[in-house]
PDB file of C-alpha atoms in Angstrom:
ATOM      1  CA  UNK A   1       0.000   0.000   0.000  1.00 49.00           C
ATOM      2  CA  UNK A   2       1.301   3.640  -0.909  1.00 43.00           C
ATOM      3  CA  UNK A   3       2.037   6.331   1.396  1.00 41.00           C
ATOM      4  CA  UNK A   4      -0.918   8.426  -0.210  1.00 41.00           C
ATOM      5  CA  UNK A   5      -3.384   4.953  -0.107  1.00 45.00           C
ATOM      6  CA  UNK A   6      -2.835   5.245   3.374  1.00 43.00           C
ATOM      7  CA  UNK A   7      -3.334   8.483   3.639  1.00 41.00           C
ATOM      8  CA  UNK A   8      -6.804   8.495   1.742  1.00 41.00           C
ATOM      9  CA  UNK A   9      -7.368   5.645   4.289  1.00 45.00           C
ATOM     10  CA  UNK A  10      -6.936   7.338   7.256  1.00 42.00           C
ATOM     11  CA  UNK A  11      -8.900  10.555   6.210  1.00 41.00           C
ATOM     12  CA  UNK A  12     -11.379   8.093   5.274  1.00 43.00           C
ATOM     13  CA  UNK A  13     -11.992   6.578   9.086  1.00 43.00           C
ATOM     14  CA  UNK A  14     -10.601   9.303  11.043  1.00 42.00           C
ATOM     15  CA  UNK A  15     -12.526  12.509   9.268  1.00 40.00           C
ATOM     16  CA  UNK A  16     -16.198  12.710  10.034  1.00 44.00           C
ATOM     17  CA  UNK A  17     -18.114  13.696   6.967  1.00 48.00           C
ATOM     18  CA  UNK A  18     -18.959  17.247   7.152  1.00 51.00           C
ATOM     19  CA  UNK A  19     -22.291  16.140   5.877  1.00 58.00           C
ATOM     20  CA  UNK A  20     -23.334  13.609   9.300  1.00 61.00           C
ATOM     21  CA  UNK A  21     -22.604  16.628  11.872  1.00 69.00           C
ATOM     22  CA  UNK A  22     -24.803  18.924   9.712  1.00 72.00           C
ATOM     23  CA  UNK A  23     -27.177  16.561   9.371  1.00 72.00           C
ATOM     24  CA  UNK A  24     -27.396  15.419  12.968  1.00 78.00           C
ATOM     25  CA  UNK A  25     -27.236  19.106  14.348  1.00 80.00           C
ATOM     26  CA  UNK A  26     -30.169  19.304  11.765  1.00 77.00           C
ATOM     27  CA  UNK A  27     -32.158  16.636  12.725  1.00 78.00           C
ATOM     28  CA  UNK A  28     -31.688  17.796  16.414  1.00 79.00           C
ATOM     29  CA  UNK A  29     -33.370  21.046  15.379  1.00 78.00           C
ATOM     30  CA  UNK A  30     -35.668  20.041  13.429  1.00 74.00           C
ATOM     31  CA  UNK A  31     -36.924  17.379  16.397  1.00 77.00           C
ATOM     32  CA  UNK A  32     -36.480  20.863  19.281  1.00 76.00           C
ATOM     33  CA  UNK A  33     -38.647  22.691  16.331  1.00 71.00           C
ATOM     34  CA  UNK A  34     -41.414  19.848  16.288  1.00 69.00           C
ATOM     35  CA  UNK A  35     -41.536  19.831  20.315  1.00 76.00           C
ATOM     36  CA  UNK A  36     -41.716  23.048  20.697  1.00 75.00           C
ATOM     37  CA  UNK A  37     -44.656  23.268  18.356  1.00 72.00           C
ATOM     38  CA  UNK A  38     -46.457  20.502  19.638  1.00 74.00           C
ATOM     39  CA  UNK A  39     -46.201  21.682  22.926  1.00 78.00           C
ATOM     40  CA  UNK A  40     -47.755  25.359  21.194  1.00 77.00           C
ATOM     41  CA  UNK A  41     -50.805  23.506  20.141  1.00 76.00           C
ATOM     42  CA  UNK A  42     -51.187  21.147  23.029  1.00 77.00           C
ATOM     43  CA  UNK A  43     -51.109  24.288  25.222  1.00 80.00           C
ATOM     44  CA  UNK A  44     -53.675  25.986  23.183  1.00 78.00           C
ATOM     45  CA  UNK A  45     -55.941  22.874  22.692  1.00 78.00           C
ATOM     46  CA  UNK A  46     -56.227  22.568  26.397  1.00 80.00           C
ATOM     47  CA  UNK A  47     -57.355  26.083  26.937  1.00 85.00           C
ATOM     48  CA  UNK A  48     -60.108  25.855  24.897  1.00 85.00           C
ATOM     49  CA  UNK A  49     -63.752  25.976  25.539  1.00 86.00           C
ATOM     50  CA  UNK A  50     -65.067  22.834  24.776  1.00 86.00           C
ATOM     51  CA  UNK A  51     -69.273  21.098  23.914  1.00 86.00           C
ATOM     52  CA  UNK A  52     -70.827  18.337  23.222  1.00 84.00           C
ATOM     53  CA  UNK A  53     -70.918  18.280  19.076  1.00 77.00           C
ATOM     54  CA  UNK A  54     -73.626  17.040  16.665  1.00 78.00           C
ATOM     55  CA  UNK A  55     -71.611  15.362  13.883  1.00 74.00           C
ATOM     56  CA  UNK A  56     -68.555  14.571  16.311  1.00 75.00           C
ATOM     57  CA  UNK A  57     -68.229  13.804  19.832  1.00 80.00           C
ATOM     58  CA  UNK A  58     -67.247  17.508  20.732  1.00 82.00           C
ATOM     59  CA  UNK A  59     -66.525  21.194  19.019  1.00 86.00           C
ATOM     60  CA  UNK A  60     -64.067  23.112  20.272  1.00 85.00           C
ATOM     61  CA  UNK A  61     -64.418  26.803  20.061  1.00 87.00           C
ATOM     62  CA  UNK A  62     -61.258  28.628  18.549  1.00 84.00           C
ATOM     63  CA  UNK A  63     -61.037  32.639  17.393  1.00 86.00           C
ATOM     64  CA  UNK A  64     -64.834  32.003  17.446  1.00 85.00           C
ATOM     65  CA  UNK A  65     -65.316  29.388  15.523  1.00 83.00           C
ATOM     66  CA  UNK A  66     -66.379  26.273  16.426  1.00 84.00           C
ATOM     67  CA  UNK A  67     -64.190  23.069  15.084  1.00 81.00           C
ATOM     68  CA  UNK A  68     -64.268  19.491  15.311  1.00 80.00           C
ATOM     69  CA  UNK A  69     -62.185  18.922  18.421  1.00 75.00           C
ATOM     70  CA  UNK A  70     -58.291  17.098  18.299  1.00 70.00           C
ATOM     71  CA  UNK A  71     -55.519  18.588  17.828  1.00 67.00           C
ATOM     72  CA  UNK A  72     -54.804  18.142  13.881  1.00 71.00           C
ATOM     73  CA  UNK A  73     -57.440  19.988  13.324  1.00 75.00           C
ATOM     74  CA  UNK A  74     -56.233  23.235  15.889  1.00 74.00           C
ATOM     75  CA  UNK A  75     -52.501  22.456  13.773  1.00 76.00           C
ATOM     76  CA  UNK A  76     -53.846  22.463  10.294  1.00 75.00           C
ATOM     77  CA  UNK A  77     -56.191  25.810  11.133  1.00 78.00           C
ATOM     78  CA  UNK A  78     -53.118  27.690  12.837  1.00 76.00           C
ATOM     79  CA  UNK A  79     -50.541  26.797  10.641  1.00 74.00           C
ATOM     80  CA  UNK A  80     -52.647  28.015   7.972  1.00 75.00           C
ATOM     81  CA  UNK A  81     -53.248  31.273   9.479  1.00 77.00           C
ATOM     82  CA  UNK A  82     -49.129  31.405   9.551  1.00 74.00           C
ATOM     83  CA  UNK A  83     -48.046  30.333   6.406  1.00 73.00           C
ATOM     84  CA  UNK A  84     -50.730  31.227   4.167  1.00 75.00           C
ATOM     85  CA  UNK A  85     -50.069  34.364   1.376  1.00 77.00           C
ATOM     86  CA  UNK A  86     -52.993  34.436  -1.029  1.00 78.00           C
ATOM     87  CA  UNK A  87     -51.894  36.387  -4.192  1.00 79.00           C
ATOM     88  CA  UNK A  88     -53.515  39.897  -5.288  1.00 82.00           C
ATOM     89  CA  UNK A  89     -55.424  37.708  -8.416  1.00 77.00           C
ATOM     90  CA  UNK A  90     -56.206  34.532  -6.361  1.00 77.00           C
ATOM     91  CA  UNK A  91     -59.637  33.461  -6.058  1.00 79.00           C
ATOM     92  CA  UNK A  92     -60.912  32.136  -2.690  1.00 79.00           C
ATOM     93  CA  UNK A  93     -64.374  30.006  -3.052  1.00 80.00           C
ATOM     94  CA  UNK A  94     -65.793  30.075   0.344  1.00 80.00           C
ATOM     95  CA  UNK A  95     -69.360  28.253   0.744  1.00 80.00           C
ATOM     96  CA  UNK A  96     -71.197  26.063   3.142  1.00 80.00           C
ATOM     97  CA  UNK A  97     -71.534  22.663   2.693  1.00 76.00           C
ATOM     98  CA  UNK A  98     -74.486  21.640   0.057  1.00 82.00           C
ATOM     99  CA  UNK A  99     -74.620  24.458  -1.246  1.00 87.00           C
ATOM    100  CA  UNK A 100     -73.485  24.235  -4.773  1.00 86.00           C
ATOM    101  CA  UNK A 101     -69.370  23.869  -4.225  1.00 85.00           C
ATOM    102  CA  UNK A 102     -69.157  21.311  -6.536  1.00 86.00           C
ATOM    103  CA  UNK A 103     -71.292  23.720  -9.585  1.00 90.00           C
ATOM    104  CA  UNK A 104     -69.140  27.116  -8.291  1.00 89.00           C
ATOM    105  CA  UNK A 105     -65.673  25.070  -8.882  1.00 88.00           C
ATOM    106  CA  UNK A 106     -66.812  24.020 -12.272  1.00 89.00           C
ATOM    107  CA  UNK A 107     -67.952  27.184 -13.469  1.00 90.00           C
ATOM    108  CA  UNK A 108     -64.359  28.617 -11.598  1.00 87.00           C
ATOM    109  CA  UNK A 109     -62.565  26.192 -13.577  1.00 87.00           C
ATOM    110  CA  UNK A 110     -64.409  26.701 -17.087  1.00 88.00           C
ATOM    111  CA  UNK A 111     -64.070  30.286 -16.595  1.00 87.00           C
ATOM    112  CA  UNK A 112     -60.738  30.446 -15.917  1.00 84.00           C
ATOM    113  CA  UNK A 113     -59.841  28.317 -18.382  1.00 84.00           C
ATOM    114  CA  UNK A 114     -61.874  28.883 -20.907  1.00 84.00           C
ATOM    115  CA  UNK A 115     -58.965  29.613 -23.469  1.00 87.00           C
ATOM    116  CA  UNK A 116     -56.960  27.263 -22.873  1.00 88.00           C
ATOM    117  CA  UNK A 117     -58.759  24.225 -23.795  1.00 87.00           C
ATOM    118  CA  UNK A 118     -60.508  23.131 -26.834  1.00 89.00           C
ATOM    119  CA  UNK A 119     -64.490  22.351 -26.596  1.00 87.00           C
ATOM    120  CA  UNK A 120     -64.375  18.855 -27.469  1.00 90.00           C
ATOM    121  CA  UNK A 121     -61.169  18.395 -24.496  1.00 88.00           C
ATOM    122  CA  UNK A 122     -62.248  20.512 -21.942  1.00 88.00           C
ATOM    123  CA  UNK A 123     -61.102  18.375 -18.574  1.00 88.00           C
ATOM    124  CA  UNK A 124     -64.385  19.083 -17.483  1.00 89.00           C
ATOM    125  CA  UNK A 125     -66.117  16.495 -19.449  1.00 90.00           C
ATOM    126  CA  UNK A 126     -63.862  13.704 -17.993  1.00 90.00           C
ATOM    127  CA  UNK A 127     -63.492  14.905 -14.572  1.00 88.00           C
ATOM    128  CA  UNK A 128     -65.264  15.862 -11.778  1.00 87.00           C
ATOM    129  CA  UNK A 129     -64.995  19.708 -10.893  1.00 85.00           C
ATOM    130  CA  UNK A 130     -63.835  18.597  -7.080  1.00 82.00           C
ATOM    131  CA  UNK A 131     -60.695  17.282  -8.462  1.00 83.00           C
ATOM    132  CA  UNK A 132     -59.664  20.525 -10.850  1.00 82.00           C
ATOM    133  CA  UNK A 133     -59.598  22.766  -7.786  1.00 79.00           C
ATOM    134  CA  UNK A 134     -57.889  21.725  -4.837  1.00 72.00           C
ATOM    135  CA  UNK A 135     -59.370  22.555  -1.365  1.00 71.00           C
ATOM    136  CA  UNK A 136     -57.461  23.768   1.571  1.00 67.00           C
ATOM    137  CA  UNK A 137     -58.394  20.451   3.453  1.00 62.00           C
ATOM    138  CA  UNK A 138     -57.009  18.197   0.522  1.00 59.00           C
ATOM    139  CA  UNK A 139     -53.891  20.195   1.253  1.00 55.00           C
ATOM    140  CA  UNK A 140     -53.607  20.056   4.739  1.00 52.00           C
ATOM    141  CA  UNK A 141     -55.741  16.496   5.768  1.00 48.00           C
ATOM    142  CA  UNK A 142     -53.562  14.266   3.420  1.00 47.00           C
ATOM    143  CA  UNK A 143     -50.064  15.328   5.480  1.00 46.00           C
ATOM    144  CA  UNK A 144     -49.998  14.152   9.145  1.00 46.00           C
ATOM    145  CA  UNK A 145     -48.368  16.721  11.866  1.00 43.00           C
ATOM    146  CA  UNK A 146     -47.021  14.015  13.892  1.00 40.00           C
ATOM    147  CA  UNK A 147     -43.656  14.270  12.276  1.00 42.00           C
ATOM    148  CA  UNK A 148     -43.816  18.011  12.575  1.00 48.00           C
ATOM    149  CA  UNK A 149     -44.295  18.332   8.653  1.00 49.00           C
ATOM    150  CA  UNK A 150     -45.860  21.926   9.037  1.00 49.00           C
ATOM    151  CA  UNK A 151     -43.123  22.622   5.941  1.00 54.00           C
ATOM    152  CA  UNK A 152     -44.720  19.673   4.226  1.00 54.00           C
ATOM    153  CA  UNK A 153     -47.944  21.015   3.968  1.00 50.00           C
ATOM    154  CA  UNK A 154     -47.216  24.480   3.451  1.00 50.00           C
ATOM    155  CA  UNK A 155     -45.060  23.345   0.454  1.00 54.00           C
ATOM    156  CA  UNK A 156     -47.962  21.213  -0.734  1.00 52.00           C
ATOM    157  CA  UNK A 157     -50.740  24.300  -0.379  1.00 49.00           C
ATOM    158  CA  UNK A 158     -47.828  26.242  -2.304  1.00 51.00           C
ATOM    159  CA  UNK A 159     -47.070  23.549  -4.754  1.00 51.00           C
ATOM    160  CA  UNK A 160     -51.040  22.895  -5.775  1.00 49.00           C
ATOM    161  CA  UNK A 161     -52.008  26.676  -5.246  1.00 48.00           C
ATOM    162  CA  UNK A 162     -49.299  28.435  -7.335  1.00 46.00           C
ATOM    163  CA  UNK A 163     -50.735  26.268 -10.094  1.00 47.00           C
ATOM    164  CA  UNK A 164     -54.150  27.448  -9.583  1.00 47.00           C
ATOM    165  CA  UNK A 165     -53.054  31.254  -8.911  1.00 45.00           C
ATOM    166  CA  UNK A 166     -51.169  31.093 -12.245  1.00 48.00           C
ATOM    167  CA  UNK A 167     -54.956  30.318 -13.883  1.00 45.00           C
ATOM    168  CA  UNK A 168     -56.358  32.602 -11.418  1.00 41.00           C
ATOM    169  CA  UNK A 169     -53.564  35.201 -13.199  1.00 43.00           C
ATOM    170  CA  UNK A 170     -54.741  34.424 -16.679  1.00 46.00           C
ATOM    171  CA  UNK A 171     -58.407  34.927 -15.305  1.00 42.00           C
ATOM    172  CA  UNK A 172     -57.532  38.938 -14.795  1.00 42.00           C
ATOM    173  CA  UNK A 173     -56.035  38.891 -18.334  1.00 47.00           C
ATOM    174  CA  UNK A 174     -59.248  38.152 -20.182  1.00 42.00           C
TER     175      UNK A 174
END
């Protein structure tokens, strides 16, 4: 073996990565991030007023708004508040349940697009208009908070929305 084979050798086993102390230092913070944000919405879910629901076994009342009680639920409301930032063009379709969601996203969707596609291809006539415009829940339900993946969701809204605001863009156009 060569003076520089044993060389490379010895940097090879005695030399930590610089890659596993970063990482490690990052996985501690990122584990100190997720405790201390647990411990945010575990300390606000047990302040809250709390009675006896209809549709689940109890509503908790947050910023005056009553909510299906557990946690996720406090998480995915809060860390929308944070992370959030509509554009100045986006559209926000707000409705109560039954009442026509389904019929406002498909006339949404047609008029946003209504350019873009031809007649005879329009995704519209294959697909149902709940699956051409995302819903906040779709973007925050599907990722679980247990692993602290705040970031993961807020990507995912960004990912799925900055599609949608670019349509919601063209919308001003026409």
């Amino acid at each position: 073996m060569s003076v520089s084979d044993k060389a490379w050798e010895h940097n090879q086993t005695c030399v930590p990565k610089p890659n596993e102390d970063e990482d490690d230092k990052e996985k501690a913070k990122e584990e100190d991030c997720c405790q201390q944000t647990n411990q945010k919405y575990d300390d606000i879910f047990s302040t809250l007023p709390k009675e006896r629901g209809w549709r689940t076994e109890h509503l908790m009342q947050y910023q005056d708004t009553w909510l299906p009680s557990g946690v996720t639920t406090i998480k995915i409301v809060t860390s929308f508040q944070q992370h959030f930032k509509a554009l100045p063009t986006a559209i926000i379709l707000a409705t109560y349940p039954k009442s026509g969601t389904t019929w406002f996203k498909a006339l949404i969707f047609a008029i946003m697009n209504r350019a873009r596609f031809e007649i005879s291809l329009h995704p519209l006539l294959t697909t149902n208009p709940q699956d051409c415009i995302p819903t906040i829940e779709e973007l925050t339900y599907d990722l679980p908070f247990s692993a602290g993946n705040e970031e993961g969701v807020i990507n995912r809204i960004a990912e799925l929305g900055a599609r949608d605001w670019d349509q919601f863009e063209k919308y001003q156009e026409v």
